[in-house]
Short mmCIF file of C-alpha atoms and ligand atoms in Angstrom, two decimals:
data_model
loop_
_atom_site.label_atom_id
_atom_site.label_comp_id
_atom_site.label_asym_id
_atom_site.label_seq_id
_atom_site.Cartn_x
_atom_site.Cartn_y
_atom_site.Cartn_z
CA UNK A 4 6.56 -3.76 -18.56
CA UNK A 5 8.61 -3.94 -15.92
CA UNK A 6 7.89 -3.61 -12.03
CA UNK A 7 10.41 -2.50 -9.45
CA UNK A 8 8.66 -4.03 -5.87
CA UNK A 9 9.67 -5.97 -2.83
CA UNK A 10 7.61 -8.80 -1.88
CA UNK A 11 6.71 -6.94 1.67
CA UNK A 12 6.31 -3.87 0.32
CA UNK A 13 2.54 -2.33 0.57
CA UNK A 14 2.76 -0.09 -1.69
CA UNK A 15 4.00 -1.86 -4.52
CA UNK A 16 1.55 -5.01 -3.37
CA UNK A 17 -1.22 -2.03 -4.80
CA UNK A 18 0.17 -2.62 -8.09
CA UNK A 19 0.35 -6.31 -8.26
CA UNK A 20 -3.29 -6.62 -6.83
CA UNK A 21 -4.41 -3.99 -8.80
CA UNK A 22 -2.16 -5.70 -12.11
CA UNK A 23 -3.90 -8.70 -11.27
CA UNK A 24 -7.37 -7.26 -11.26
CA UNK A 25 -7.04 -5.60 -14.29
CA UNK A 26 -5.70 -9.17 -16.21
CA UNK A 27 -2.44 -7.49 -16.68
CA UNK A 28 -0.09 -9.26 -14.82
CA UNK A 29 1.08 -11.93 -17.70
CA UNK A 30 3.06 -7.92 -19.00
CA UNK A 31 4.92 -7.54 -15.78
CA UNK A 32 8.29 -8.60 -15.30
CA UNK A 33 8.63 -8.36 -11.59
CA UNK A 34 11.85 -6.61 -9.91
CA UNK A 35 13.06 -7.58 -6.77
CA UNK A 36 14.87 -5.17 -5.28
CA UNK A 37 15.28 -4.10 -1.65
CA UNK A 38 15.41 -0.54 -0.49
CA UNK A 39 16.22 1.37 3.18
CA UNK A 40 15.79 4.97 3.74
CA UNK A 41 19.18 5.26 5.61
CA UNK A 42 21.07 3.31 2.76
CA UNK A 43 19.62 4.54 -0.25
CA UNK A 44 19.89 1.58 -3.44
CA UNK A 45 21.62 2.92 -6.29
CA UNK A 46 19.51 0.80 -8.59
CA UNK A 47 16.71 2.40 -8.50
CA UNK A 48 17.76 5.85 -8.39
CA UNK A 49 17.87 6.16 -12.27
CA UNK A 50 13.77 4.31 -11.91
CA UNK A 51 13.01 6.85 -8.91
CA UNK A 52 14.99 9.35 -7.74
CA UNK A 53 13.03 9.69 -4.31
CA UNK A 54 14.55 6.23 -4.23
CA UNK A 55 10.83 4.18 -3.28
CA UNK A 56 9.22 1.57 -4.42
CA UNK A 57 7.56 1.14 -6.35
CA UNK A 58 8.20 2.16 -10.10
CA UNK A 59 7.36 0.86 -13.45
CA UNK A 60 8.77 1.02 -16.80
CA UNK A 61 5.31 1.21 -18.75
CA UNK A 62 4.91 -0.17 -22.06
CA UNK A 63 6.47 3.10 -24.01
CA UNK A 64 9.61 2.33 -22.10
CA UNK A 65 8.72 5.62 -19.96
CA UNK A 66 9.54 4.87 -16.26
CA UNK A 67 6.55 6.27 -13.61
CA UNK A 68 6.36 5.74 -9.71
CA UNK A 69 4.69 6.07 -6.78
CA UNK A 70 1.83 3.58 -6.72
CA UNK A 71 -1.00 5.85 -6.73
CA UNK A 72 0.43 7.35 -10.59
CA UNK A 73 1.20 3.46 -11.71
CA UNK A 74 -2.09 2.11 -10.53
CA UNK A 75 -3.88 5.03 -12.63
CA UNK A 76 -1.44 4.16 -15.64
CA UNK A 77 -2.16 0.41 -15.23
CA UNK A 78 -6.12 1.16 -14.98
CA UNK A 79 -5.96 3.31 -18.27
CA UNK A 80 -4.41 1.02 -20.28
CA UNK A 81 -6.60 -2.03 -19.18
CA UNK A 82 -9.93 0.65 -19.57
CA UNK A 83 -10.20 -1.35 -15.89
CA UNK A 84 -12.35 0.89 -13.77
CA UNK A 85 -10.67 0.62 -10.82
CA UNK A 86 -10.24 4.29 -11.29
CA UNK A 87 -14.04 5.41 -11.58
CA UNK A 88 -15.05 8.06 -13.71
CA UNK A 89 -14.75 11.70 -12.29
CA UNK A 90 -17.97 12.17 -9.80
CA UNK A 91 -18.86 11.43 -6.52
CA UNK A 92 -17.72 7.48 -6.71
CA UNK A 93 -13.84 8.57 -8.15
CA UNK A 94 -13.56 11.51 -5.74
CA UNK A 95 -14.74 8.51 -2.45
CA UNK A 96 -12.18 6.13 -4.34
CA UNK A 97 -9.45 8.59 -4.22
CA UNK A 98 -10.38 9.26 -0.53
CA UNK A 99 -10.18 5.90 0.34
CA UNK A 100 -7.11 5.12 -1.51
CA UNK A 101 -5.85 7.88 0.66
CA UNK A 102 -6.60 6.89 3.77
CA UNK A 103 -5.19 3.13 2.96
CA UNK A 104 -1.99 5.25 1.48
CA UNK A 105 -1.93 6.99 4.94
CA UNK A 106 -2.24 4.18 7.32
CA UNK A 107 0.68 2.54 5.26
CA UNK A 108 2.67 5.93 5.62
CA UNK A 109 2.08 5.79 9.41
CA UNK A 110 2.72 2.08 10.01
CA UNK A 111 6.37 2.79 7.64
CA UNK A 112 7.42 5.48 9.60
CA UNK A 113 7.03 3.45 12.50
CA UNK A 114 8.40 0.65 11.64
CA UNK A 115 11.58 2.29 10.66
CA UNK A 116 11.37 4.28 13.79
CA UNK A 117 11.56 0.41 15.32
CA UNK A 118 14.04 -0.94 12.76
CA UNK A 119 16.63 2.01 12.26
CA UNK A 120 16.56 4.28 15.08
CA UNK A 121 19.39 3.10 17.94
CA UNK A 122 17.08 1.66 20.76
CA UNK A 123 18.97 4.93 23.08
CA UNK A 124 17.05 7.32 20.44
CA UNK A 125 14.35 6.15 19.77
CA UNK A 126 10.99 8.48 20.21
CA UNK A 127 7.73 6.77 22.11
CA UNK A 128 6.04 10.17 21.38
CA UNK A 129 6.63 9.66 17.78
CA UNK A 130 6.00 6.04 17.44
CA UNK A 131 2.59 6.90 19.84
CA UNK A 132 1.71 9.59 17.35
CA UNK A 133 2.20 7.50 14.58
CA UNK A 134 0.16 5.25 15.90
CA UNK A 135 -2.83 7.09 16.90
CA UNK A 136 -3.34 8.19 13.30
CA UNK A 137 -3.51 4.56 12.11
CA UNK A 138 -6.22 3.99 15.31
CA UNK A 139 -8.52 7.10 14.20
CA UNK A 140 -7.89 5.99 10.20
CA UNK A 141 -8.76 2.54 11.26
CA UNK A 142 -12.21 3.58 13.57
CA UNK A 143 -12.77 6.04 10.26
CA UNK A 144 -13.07 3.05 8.19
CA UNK A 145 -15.13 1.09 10.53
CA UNK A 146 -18.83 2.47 10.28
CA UNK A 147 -18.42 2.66 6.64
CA UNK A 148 -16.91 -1.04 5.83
CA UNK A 149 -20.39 -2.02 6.19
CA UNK A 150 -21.37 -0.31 3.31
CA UNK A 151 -18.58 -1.62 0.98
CA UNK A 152 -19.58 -5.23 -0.03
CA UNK A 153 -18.11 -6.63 -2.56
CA UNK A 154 -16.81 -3.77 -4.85
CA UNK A 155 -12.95 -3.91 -5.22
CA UNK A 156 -11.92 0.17 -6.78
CA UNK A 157 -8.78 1.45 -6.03
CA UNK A 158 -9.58 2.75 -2.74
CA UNK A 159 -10.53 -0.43 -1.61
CA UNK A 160 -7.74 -2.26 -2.97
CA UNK A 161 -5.45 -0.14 -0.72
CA UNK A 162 -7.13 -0.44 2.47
CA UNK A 163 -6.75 -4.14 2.15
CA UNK A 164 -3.06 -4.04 1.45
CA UNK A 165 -2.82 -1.45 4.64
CA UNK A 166 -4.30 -4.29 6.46
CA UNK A 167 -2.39 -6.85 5.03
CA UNK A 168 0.80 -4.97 5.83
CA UNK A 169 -0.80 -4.19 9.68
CA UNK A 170 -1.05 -7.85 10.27
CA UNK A 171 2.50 -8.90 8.65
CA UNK A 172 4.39 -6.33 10.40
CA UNK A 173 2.48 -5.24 13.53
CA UNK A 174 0.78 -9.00 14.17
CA UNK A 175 0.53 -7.98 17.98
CA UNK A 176 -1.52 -5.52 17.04
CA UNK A 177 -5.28 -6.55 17.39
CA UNK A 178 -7.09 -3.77 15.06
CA UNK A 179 -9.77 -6.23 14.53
CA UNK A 180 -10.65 -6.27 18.23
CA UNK A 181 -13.31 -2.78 18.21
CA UNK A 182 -13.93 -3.19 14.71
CA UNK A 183 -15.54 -6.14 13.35
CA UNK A 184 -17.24 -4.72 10.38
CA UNK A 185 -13.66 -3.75 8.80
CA UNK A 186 -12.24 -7.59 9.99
CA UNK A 187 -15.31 -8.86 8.32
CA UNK A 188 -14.83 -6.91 5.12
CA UNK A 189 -11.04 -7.72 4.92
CA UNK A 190 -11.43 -11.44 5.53
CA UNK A 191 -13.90 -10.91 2.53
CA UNK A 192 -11.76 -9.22 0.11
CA UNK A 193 -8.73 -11.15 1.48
CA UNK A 194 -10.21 -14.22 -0.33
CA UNK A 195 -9.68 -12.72 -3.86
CA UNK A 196 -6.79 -14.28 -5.80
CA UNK A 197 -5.40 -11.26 -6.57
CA UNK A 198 -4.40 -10.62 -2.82
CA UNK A 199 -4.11 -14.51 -2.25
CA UNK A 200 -1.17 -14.26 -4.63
CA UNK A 201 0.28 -11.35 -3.59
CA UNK A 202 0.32 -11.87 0.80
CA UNK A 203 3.14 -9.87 1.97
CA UNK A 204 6.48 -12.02 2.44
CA UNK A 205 9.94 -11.03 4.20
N1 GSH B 301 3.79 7.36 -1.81
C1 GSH B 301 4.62 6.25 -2.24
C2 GSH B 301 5.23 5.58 -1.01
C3 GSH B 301 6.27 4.55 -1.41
C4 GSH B 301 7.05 4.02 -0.22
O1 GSH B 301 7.07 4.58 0.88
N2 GSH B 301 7.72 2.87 -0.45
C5 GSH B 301 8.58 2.28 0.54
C6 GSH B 301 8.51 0.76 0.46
S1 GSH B 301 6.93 0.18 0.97
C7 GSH B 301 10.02 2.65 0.24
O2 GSH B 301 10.42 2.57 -0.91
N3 GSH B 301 10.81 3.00 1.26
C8 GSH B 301 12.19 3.31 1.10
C9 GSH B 301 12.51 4.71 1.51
O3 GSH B 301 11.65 5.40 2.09
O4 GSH B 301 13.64 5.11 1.28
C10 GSH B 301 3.79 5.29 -3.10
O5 GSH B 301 2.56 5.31 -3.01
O6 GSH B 301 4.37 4.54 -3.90
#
């Protein structure tokens, strides 16, 4: 198989982890390739023509993307579990994965918002918007992190690489300060090899 990712990308950092989880890594041939809203990458338009990382070509040479389908792919072909069973647990995995999916959304758009945008254009509503969706996803989290020990699904997976990403591009931002059950939880889960090996990189 073959992964198309960029070492600080979040959403393709679900993959790996969740690659590595499932013993599946050794069967990825890893892609580096950088991509930029404004300045689409032709090389991964024939992978994914929304133009995002990540994609995979899966073992029947098929290509799938978006990190939610490629994580479900991965977890089906390893019989991993990461994906529980349909019930109660899947439907609070899928949630979760969600809400990790969303704070990564929020933190992108802002990001680029900083990156892209001329300074002259740039929109402090929108960047404060953005923003306050990552604080009420973040105090969401926080009374139930307590609850979470040490099960690693695909919902929790994701949260951890939204707060991996938080603290490699937003490091000013103290999220941990009115929330130490979620710090505590994350400096848990951050000691797992499979996010060890995968810490987000320029
Ligand atoms: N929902 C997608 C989001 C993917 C995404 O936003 N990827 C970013 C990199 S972290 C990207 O490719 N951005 C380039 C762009 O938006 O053009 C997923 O889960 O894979």
């Amino acid at each position: 198989m073959k992964l198309w990712y960029s070492p600080p990308s979040p959403f393709a950092r679900k993959v790996r982890v969740a690659a590595i989880e499932l013993g599946l890594a050794a069967r990825i041939e890893l892609v580096n390739t950088p991509v930029m809203p404004i300045k689409p990458n032709p090389v991964l338009i024939p992978q994914n023509p929304l133009v995002k990382l990540p994609a995979l070509e899966a073992e029947d040479g098929s290509v799938l993307y978006d990190s939610r389908t490629i994580c479900e792919y991965l977890d089906a072909l390893a019989r991993g579990g990461l994906f529980p069973e349909p019930g109660p647990a899947r439907w609070d995995a899928l949630r979760r994965q969600s809400l990790g999916d969303g704070i990564m959304d929020a933190g992108i758009l802002r990001r680029y918002e900083l990156l892209l945008r001329p300074e002259p254009l740039r929109w402090a509503d929108w960047l404060a918007g953005q923003q306050a969706k990552i604080d009420f996803a973040l105090d969401a989290a926080e009374p139930e992190a307590t609850l979470w020990g040490d099960r690693f699904d695909i919902g929790d997976i994701t949260i951890a690489c939204a707060l991996g990403w938080l603290d490699f591009r937003f490091a000013d931002y103290d999220w941990r300060a009115k929330r130490p059950a979620l710090a505590a939880w994350y400096a848990g889960s951050a000691e797992r090899p499979s996010l060890a090996q995968t810490v987000p990189e320029p």
